[in-house]
CSV table of C-alpha atoms in Angstrom, one decimal:
chain,number,residue,atom,x,y,z
A,202,UNK,CA,-78.0,-121.1,-127.0
A,203,UNK,CA,-80.5,-123.3,-129.0
A,204,UNK,CA,-81.1,-123.2,-132.5
A,205,UNK,CA,-84.8,-125.6,-133.5
A,206,UNK,CA,-85.9,-126.7,-136.6
A,207,UNK,CA,-87.6,-125.1,-139.3
A,208,UNK,CA,-88.5,-128.7,-140.0
A,209,UNK,CA,-92.7,-129.0,-139.9
A,210,UNK,CA,-94.4,-130.6,-136.4
A,211,UNK,CA,-97.1,-131.7,-138.5
A,212,UNK,CA,-95.1,-134.3,-141.5
A,213,UNK,CA,-92.9,-135.3,-138.1
A,214,UNK,CA,-93.0,-139.6,-139.2
A,215,UNK,CA,-94.0,-141.6,-136.7
A,216,UNK,CA,-90.8,-142.8,-135.4
A,217,UNK,CA,-88.3,-140.1,-134.1
A,218,UNK,CA,-84.6,-140.8,-134.0
A,219,UNK,CA,-82.1,-138.1,-133.3
A,220,UNK,CA,-78.8,-138.3,-133.5
A,221,UNK,CA,-77.2,-136.3,-131.0
A,222,UNK,CA,-73.1,-135.6,-132.1
A,223,UNK,CA,-70.7,-134.3,-128.7
A,224,UNK,CA,-68.6,-131.9,-129.9
A,225,UNK,CA,-67.2,-133.2,-132.7
A,226,UNK,CA,-64.6,-130.6,-133.2
A,227,UNK,CA,-61.8,-129.7,-134.9
A,228,UNK,CA,-59.8,-129.4,-131.5
A,229,UNK,CA,-61.0,-132.5,-130.4
A,230,UNK,CA,-59.1,-134.3,-134.1
A,231,UNK,CA,-56.1,-135.3,-134.4
A,232,UNK,CA,-54.7,-131.7,-135.0
A,233,UNK,CA,-56.6,-130.1,-132.6
A,234,UNK,CA,-54.8,-128.2,-129.5
A,235,UNK,CA,-56.9,-130.9,-127.3
A,236,UNK,CA,-56.6,-134.0,-130.0
A,237,UNK,CA,-57.5,-137.6,-129.8
A,238,UNK,CA,-56.4,-140.7,-131.3
A,239,UNK,CA,-59.1,-141.6,-132.7
A,240,UNK,CA,-61.4,-139.3,-133.5
A,241,UNK,CA,-60.6,-139.3,-136.9
A,242,UNK,CA,-62.0,-142.8,-137.2
A,243,UNK,CA,-64.7,-141.9,-134.8
A,244,UNK,CA,-65.6,-139.0,-136.6
A,245,UNK,CA,-65.0,-141.2,-140.4
A,246,UNK,CA,-68.2,-144.1,-138.4
A,247,UNK,CA,-70.2,-141.3,-137.4
A,248,UNK,CA,-70.7,-140.3,-141.6
A,249,UNK,CA,-70.8,-142.8,-142.5
A,250,UNK,CA,-74.2,-143.9,-140.2
A,251,UNK,CA,-75.4,-140.3,-141.4
A,252,UNK,CA,-74.3,-141.1,-144.7
A,253,UNK,CA,-76.1,-144.8,-144.9
A,254,UNK,CA,-78.7,-144.0,-143.1
A,255,UNK,CA,-79.6,-140.4,-143.4
A,256,UNK,CA,-83.5,-140.9,-144.5
A,257,UNK,CA,-84.3,-142.7,-140.6
A,258,UNK,CA,-82.2,-140.4,-138.6
A,259,UNK,CA,-85.1,-137.7,-138.2
A,260,UNK,CA,-82.9,-135.2,-136.5
A,261,UNK,CA,-79.8,-134.1,-135.9
A,262,UNK,CA,-78.5,-132.3,-132.7
A,263,UNK,CA,-75.0,-130.4,-132.2
A,264,UNK,CA,-73.1,-130.0,-129.6
A,265,UNK,CA,-70.4,-127.2,-129.4
A,266,UNK,CA,-67.8,-126.2,-126.9
A,267,UNK,CA,-67.4,-123.0,-127.2
A,268,UNK,CA,-64.2,-120.5,-125.2
A,269,UNK,CA,-62.7,-117.2,-124.9
A,270,UNK,CA,-59.2,-117.2,-124.4
A,271,UNK,CA,-59.5,-116.4,-121.0
A,272,UNK,CA,-61.6,-119.5,-119.1
A,273,UNK,CA,-61.1,-120.3,-116.1
A,274,UNK,CA,-59.7,-123.7,-117.2
A,275,UNK,CA,-57.6,-122.7,-119.9
A,276,UNK,CA,-53.7,-121.3,-118.7
A,277,UNK,CA,-54.3,-117.7,-119.5
A,278,UNK,CA,-56.1,-116.7,-116.9
A,279,UNK,CA,-54.0,-118.0,-114.1
A,280,UNK,CA,-50.7,-117.3,-112.5
A,281,UNK,CA,-48.2,-119.0,-110.1
A,282,UNK,CA,-49.2,-117.5,-106.5
A,283,UNK,CA,-44.8,-116.8,-105.7
A,284,UNK,CA,-44.0,-115.1,-109.3
A,285,UNK,CA,-46.7,-113.7,-109.9
A,286,UNK,CA,-45.7,-114.8,-113.7
A,287,UNK,CA,-45.4,-118.5,-114.0
A,288,UNK,CA,-49.2,-120.2,-116.2
A,289,UNK,CA,-50.1,-123.2,-114.9
A,290,UNK,CA,-48.8,-126.4,-117.6
A,291,UNK,CA,-52.1,-127.7,-120.0
A,292,UNK,CA,-53.8,-131.1,-117.4
A,293,UNK,CA,-52.3,-129.0,-113.8
A,294,UNK,CA,-55.0,-129.9,-111.2
A,295,UNK,CA,-55.4,-126.3,-108.9
A,296,UNK,CA,-58.0,-127.8,-105.9
A,297,UNK,CA,-59.5,-125.1,-103.8
A,298,UNK,CA,-56.8,-125.8,-100.9
A,299,UNK,CA,-54.1,-124.6,-103.3
A,300,UNK,CA,-55.5,-121.2,-103.9
A,301,UNK,CA,-56.5,-121.0,-100.3
A,302,UNK,CA,-52.8,-121.0,-99.9
A,303,UNK,CA,-51.0,-118.8,-102.2
A,304,UNK,CA,-49.3,-121.6,-104.7
A,305,UNK,CA,-52.2,-120.4,-107.6
A,306,UNK,CA,-54.4,-117.1,-108.1
A,307,UNK,CA,-56.3,-115.2,-111.1
A,308,UNK,CA,-54.0,-112.7,-112.8
A,309,UNK,CA,-54.5,-109.8,-111.2
A,310,UNK,CA,-54.8,-108.5,-114.9
A,311,UNK,CA,-58.2,-110.1,-115.8
A,312,UNK,CA,-60.8,-107.3,-116.8
A,313,UNK,CA,-63.8,-109.3,-116.9
A,314,UNK,CA,-66.7,-108.2,-117.4
A,315,UNK,CA,-68.9,-109.9,-115.1
A,316,UNK,CA,-72.4,-108.7,-115.8
A,317,UNK,CA,-75.3,-110.2,-115.3
A,318,UNK,CA,-74.9,-112.4,-118.3
A,319,UNK,CA,-71.7,-114.1,-116.3
A,320,UNK,CA,-73.2,-114.1,-112.3
A,321,UNK,CA,-76.2,-114.3,-111.2
A,322,UNK,CA,-77.0,-113.9,-108.3
A,323,UNK,CA,-80.0,-116.4,-108.2
A,324,UNK,CA,-78.9,-119.2,-108.9
A,325,UNK,CA,-75.4,-118.7,-108.0
A,326,UNK,CA,-75.7,-118.9,-104.1
A,327,UNK,CA,-73.7,-117.0,-101.7
A,328,UNK,CA,-72.7,-114.7,-104.4
A,329,UNK,CA,-72.5,-111.6,-101.9
A,330,UNK,CA,-69.9,-113.9,-99.9
A,331,UNK,CA,-67.1,-114.1,-103.6
A,332,UNK,CA,-68.0,-109.3,-103.6
A,333,UNK,CA,-65.4,-106.6,-102.9
A,334,UNK,CA,-66.2,-103.3,-101.2
A,335,UNK,CA,-67.5,-102.1,-104.9
A,336,UNK,CA,-69.5,-105.3,-105.5
A,337,UNK,CA,-67.6,-106.5,-107.9
A,338,UNK,CA,-66.6,-110.3,-108.2
A,339,UNK,CA,-63.5,-111.2,-106.4
A,340,UNK,CA,-62.3,-113.2,-108.8
A,341,UNK,CA,-59.8,-114.4,-105.9
A,342,UNK,CA,-62.2,-116.3,-103.4
A,343,UNK,CA,-65.4,-116.1,-106.5
A,344,UNK,CA,-61.6,-118.9,-107.0
A,345,UNK,CA,-61.4,-120.9,-103.8
A,346,UNK,CA,-65.3,-120.9,-103.3
A,347,UNK,CA,-66.1,-122.0,-107.2
A,348,UNK,CA,-63.5,-125.2,-106.6
A,349,UNK,CA,-64.7,-126.1,-103.5
A,350,UNK,CA,-68.1,-126.7,-104.7
A,351,UNK,CA,-66.6,-128.2,-107.6
A,352,UNK,CA,-65.0,-130.6,-105.6
A,353,UNK,CA,-68.1,-130.8,-103.3
A,354,UNK,CA,-69.8,-132.5,-106.3
A,355,UNK,CA,-67.1,-135.4,-106.0
A,356,UNK,CA,-66.1,-135.9,-110.2
A,357,UNK,CA,-63.3,-133.2,-110.8
A,358,UNK,CA,-60.8,-130.7,-109.0
A,359,UNK,CA,-60.6,-127.6,-111.3
A,360,UNK,CA,-57.9,-129.1,-114.6
A,361,UNK,CA,-55.8,-126.5,-117.3
A,362,UNK,CA,-56.6,-127.7,-120.2
A,363,UNK,CA,-54.7,-126.0,-123.1
A,364,UNK,CA,-56.8,-123.6,-124.9
A,365,UNK,CA,-59.3,-125.2,-127.4
A,366,UNK,CA,-62.8,-124.7,-128.8
A,367,UNK,CA,-62.4,-120.8,-129.0
A,368,UNK,CA,-64.8,-118.9,-130.9
A,369,UNK,CA,-64.0,-117.5,-133.9
A,370,UNK,CA,-60.9,-120.0,-134.1
A,371,UNK,CA,-61.1,-123.0,-136.9
A,372,UNK,CA,-60.8,-125.7,-133.6
A,373,UNK,CA,-64.3,-124.7,-133.2
A,374,UNK,CA,-65.1,-125.4,-136.0
A,375,UNK,CA,-67.4,-129.1,-137.1
A,376,UNK,CA,-64.6,-131.6,-138.2
A,377,UNK,CA,-64.7,-132.0,-142.2
A,378,UNK,CA,-66.3,-135.2,-143.3
A,379,UNK,CA,-68.9,-135.4,-140.3
A,380,UNK,CA,-69.5,-131.9,-141.6
A,381,UNK,CA,-69.6,-132.5,-145.1
A,382,UNK,CA,-71.9,-136.2,-144.0
A,383,UNK,CA,-74.4,-133.7,-142.3
A,384,UNK,CA,-75.1,-130.3,-145.1
A,385,UNK,CA,-75.2,-133.6,-147.7
A,386,UNK,CA,-78.7,-135.5,-144.7
A,387,UNK,CA,-80.0,-131.6,-145.2
A,388,UNK,CA,-79.9,-131.9,-148.9
A,389,UNK,CA,-81.7,-134.4,-149.0
A,390,UNK,CA,-84.3,-134.8,-145.8
A,391,UNK,CA,-85.0,-130.8,-145.2
A,392,UNK,CA,-83.6,-130.7,-142.2
A,393,UNK,CA,-81.4,-128.7,-140.3
A,394,UNK,CA,-79.3,-129.3,-137.7
A,395,UNK,CA,-79.8,-128.3,-133.9
A,396,UNK,CA,-76.7,-126.0,-133.0
A,397,UNK,CA,-76.2,-126.5,-128.6
A,398,UNK,CA,-73.8,-123.9,-127.5
A,399,UNK,CA,-71.4,-124.7,-124.5
A,400,UNK,CA,-68.5,-123.3,-122.4
A,401,UNK,CA,-68.9,-119.8,-123.6
A,402,UNK,CA,-69.1,-119.1,-119.5
A,403,UNK,CA,-66.2,-117.7,-118.9
A,404,UNK,CA,-65.8,-118.5,-115.2
A,405,UNK,CA,-67.1,-122.2,-115.3
A,406,UNK,CA,-67.1,-125.2,-116.8
A,407,UNK,CA,-69.8,-127.2,-118.7
A,408,UNK,CA,-68.8,-130.8,-119.9
A,409,UNK,CA,-72.7,-131.5,-119.7
A,410,UNK,CA,-74.3,-130.0,-122.7
A,411,UNK,CA,-76.8,-129.2,-120.8
A,412,UNK,CA,-75.9,-127.8,-117.4
A,413,UNK,CA,-72.1,-125.7,-116.2
A,414,UNK,CA,-70.9,-127.9,-113.2
A,415,UNK,CA,-70.9,-125.7,-111.1
A,416,UNK,CA,-74.3,-122.8,-112.3
A,417,UNK,CA,-73.5,-119.7,-112.2
A,418,UNK,CA,-76.6,-117.9,-114.7
A,419,UNK,CA,-80.0,-119.3,-115.9
A,420,UNK,CA,-77.8,-119.8,-119.1
A,421,UNK,CA,-75.6,-122.4,-117.5
A,422,UNK,CA,-78.6,-123.2,-115.3
A,423,UNK,CA,-80.1,-126.8,-116.4
A,424,UNK,CA,-81.4,-126.5,-120.3
A,425,UNK,CA,-85.2,-128.0,-119.8
A,426,UNK,CA,-85.9,-127.2,-122.9
A,427,UNK,CA,-83.3,-129.1,-124.8
A,428,UNK,CA,-83.8,-132.2,-122.8
A,429,UNK,CA,-87.8,-132.2,-123.7
A,430,UNK,CA,-86.5,-132.2,-127.5
A,431,UNK,CA,-84.5,-135.0,-126.6
A,432,UNK,CA,-87.1,-136.5,-124.7
A,433,UNK,CA,-89.1,-136.5,-127.9
A,434,UNK,CA,-87.0,-139.1,-129.7
A,435,UNK,CA,-88.1,-142.5,-129.5
A,436,UNK,CA,-84.5,-143.3,-130.5
A,437,UNK,CA,-81.4,-140.9,-129.3
A,438,UNK,CA,-77.8,-141.9,-130.5
A,439,UNK,CA,-75.5,-140.4,-128.4
A,440,UNK,CA,-71.1,-140.0,-130.3
A,441,UNK,CA,-69.1,-137.7,-130.6
A,442,UNK,CA,-65.6,-135.7,-128.3
A,443,UNK,CA,-64.6,-137.3,-125.7
A,444,UNK,CA,-66.2,-141.3,-123.9
A,445,UNK,CA,-64.1,-139.9,-121.1
A,446,UNK,CA,-65.4,-136.5,-120.6
A,447,UNK,CA,-68.9,-134.8,-122.5
A,448,UNK,CA,-69.8,-137.7,-123.8
A,449,UNK,CA,-69.6,-138.8,-120.6
A,450,UNK,CA,-71.3,-135.6,-118.6
A,451,UNK,CA,-73.8,-135.0,-121.5
A,452,UNK,CA,-75.2,-138.7,-121.2
A,453,UNK,CA,-75.9,-138.0,-117.1
A,454,UNK,CA,-77.0,-135.4,-117.2
A,455,UNK,CA,-79.8,-136.1,-119.6
A,456,UNK,CA,-80.5,-139.8,-118.1
A,457,UNK,CA,-81.6,-137.4,-115.0
A,458,UNK,CA,-84.5,-136.5,-117.0
A,459,UNK,CA,-85.0,-139.5,-119.0
A,460,UNK,CA,-87.8,-141.5,-117.8
A,461,UNK,CA,-86.6,-145.0,-116.1
A,462,UNK,CA,-88.6,-147.4,-118.5
A,463,UNK,CA,-87.1,-145.4,-121.2
A,464,UNK,CA,-83.4,-146.2,-121.3
A,465,UNK,CA,-83.4,-148.5,-123.8
A,466,UNK,CA,-84.7,-146.3,-126.5
A,467,UNK,CA,-80.4,-144.6,-126.0
A,468,UNK,CA,-78.0,-146.2,-128.2
A,469,UNK,CA,-74.6,-144.9,-126.9
A,470,UNK,CA,-71.7,-145.8,-130.3
A,471,UNK,CA,-69.1,-146.7,-128.4
A,472,UNK,CA,-67.3,-146.7,-131.8
A,473,UNK,CA,-67.9,-143.5,-132.7
A,474,UNK,CA,-66.2,-141.8,-129.3
A,475,UNK,CA,-63.4,-142.3,-127.9
A,476,UNK,CA,-61.6,-141.2,-124.3
A,477,UNK,CA,-59.2,-138.6,-124.0
A,478,UNK,CA,-55.2,-139.5,-123.7
A,479,UNK,CA,-55.5,-140.4,-119.8
A,480,UNK,CA,-58.6,-140.6,-119.0
A,481,UNK,CA,-59.9,-143.9,-121.2
A,482,UNK,CA,-60.8,-145.6,-116.8
A,483,UNK,CA,-64.3,-143.0,-117.4
A,484,UNK,CA,-64.9,-143.6,-120.4
A,485,UNK,CA,-65.2,-147.3,-119.9
A,486,UNK,CA,-66.1,-147.1,-116.4
A,487,UNK,CA,-69.0,-144.7,-117.8
A,488,UNK,CA,-70.3,-147.6,-120.9
A,489,UNK,CA,-69.9,-150.1,-118.3
A,490,UNK,CA,-72.5,-148.2,-116.0
A,491,UNK,CA,-75.0,-147.6,-118.8
A,492,UNK,CA,-74.9,-150.8,-120.0
A,493,UNK,CA,-75.6,-151.8,-116.3
A,494,UNK,CA,-78.6,-149.1,-116.3
A,495,UNK,CA,-80.1,-150.4,-120.0
A,496,UNK,CA,-79.1,-148.5,-122.2
A,497,UNK,CA,-77.8,-149.8,-125.0
A,498,UNK,CA,-74.3,-149.7,-126.4
A,499,UNK,CA,-73.9,-151.5,-130.0
A,500,UNK,CA,-70.6,-149.6,-132.4
A,501,UNK,CA,-72.2,-147.1,-135.1
A,502,UNK,CA,-73.5,-150.7,-138.1
A,503,UNK,CA,-75.6,-152.5,-135.7
A,504,UNK,CA,-77.0,-149.5,-134.4
A,505,UNK,CA,-79.6,-148.5,-137.0
């Protein structure tokens, strides 16, 4: 879902600075289910940036990881193929071959209503191969195909995460310090934050806010509208959680369409994002890759 600002474009300043906040949510902060130890300090620096430079920030776009309990990357979707009861522990990796071999399988009691909003044959090619005789999605066949396509892209195997950012629960909310700064920014500037929800689809993953890893519907395909909105910025600031995952892949997606001669208009805030513990190398590689292609990597104090 993409919510546009009510700002009158005729009154927009000559220079547009957009702050892209990626998943600055309570579940990724200490006390949350997928906590990053240094995320509170990141959030404090984000809040200070908004408070100190609010007049220079034209737009704030905030992505929100938004899951349901029985998501394909949550333990409750899966059981052991041996006993049909044991669920995978968080951070278990499930390969396509694991499913073929019967090590893991989708729960037989799953009753997912996979309508057109969850699966669209015009987007997910080969849909006929993963449906049963009644024309319904066969979750075992689909899971084998999904993990195969995920692995073929060369980025991931399916990782089972702790349940996080469940819609309707407190962990889904933006962290308090940044929410307060945004509220104050809105009252001072008259601007409204633009929210982008990702991850609602039960049977695919969205590390990037622009597109799912394996698109299965038009809504999980590349978000052209959001990309266009971001490209209007003369300066795009990117931060949030986590440096190793959603910040990483959101910015990489943006860059697939962003004009190369304007890479220098983007700044990744190095001290306003941290990696998931155990994935620090991914976050470090991401920052080096950005610097190598001309994206600015700066601290919040250096950015504006």
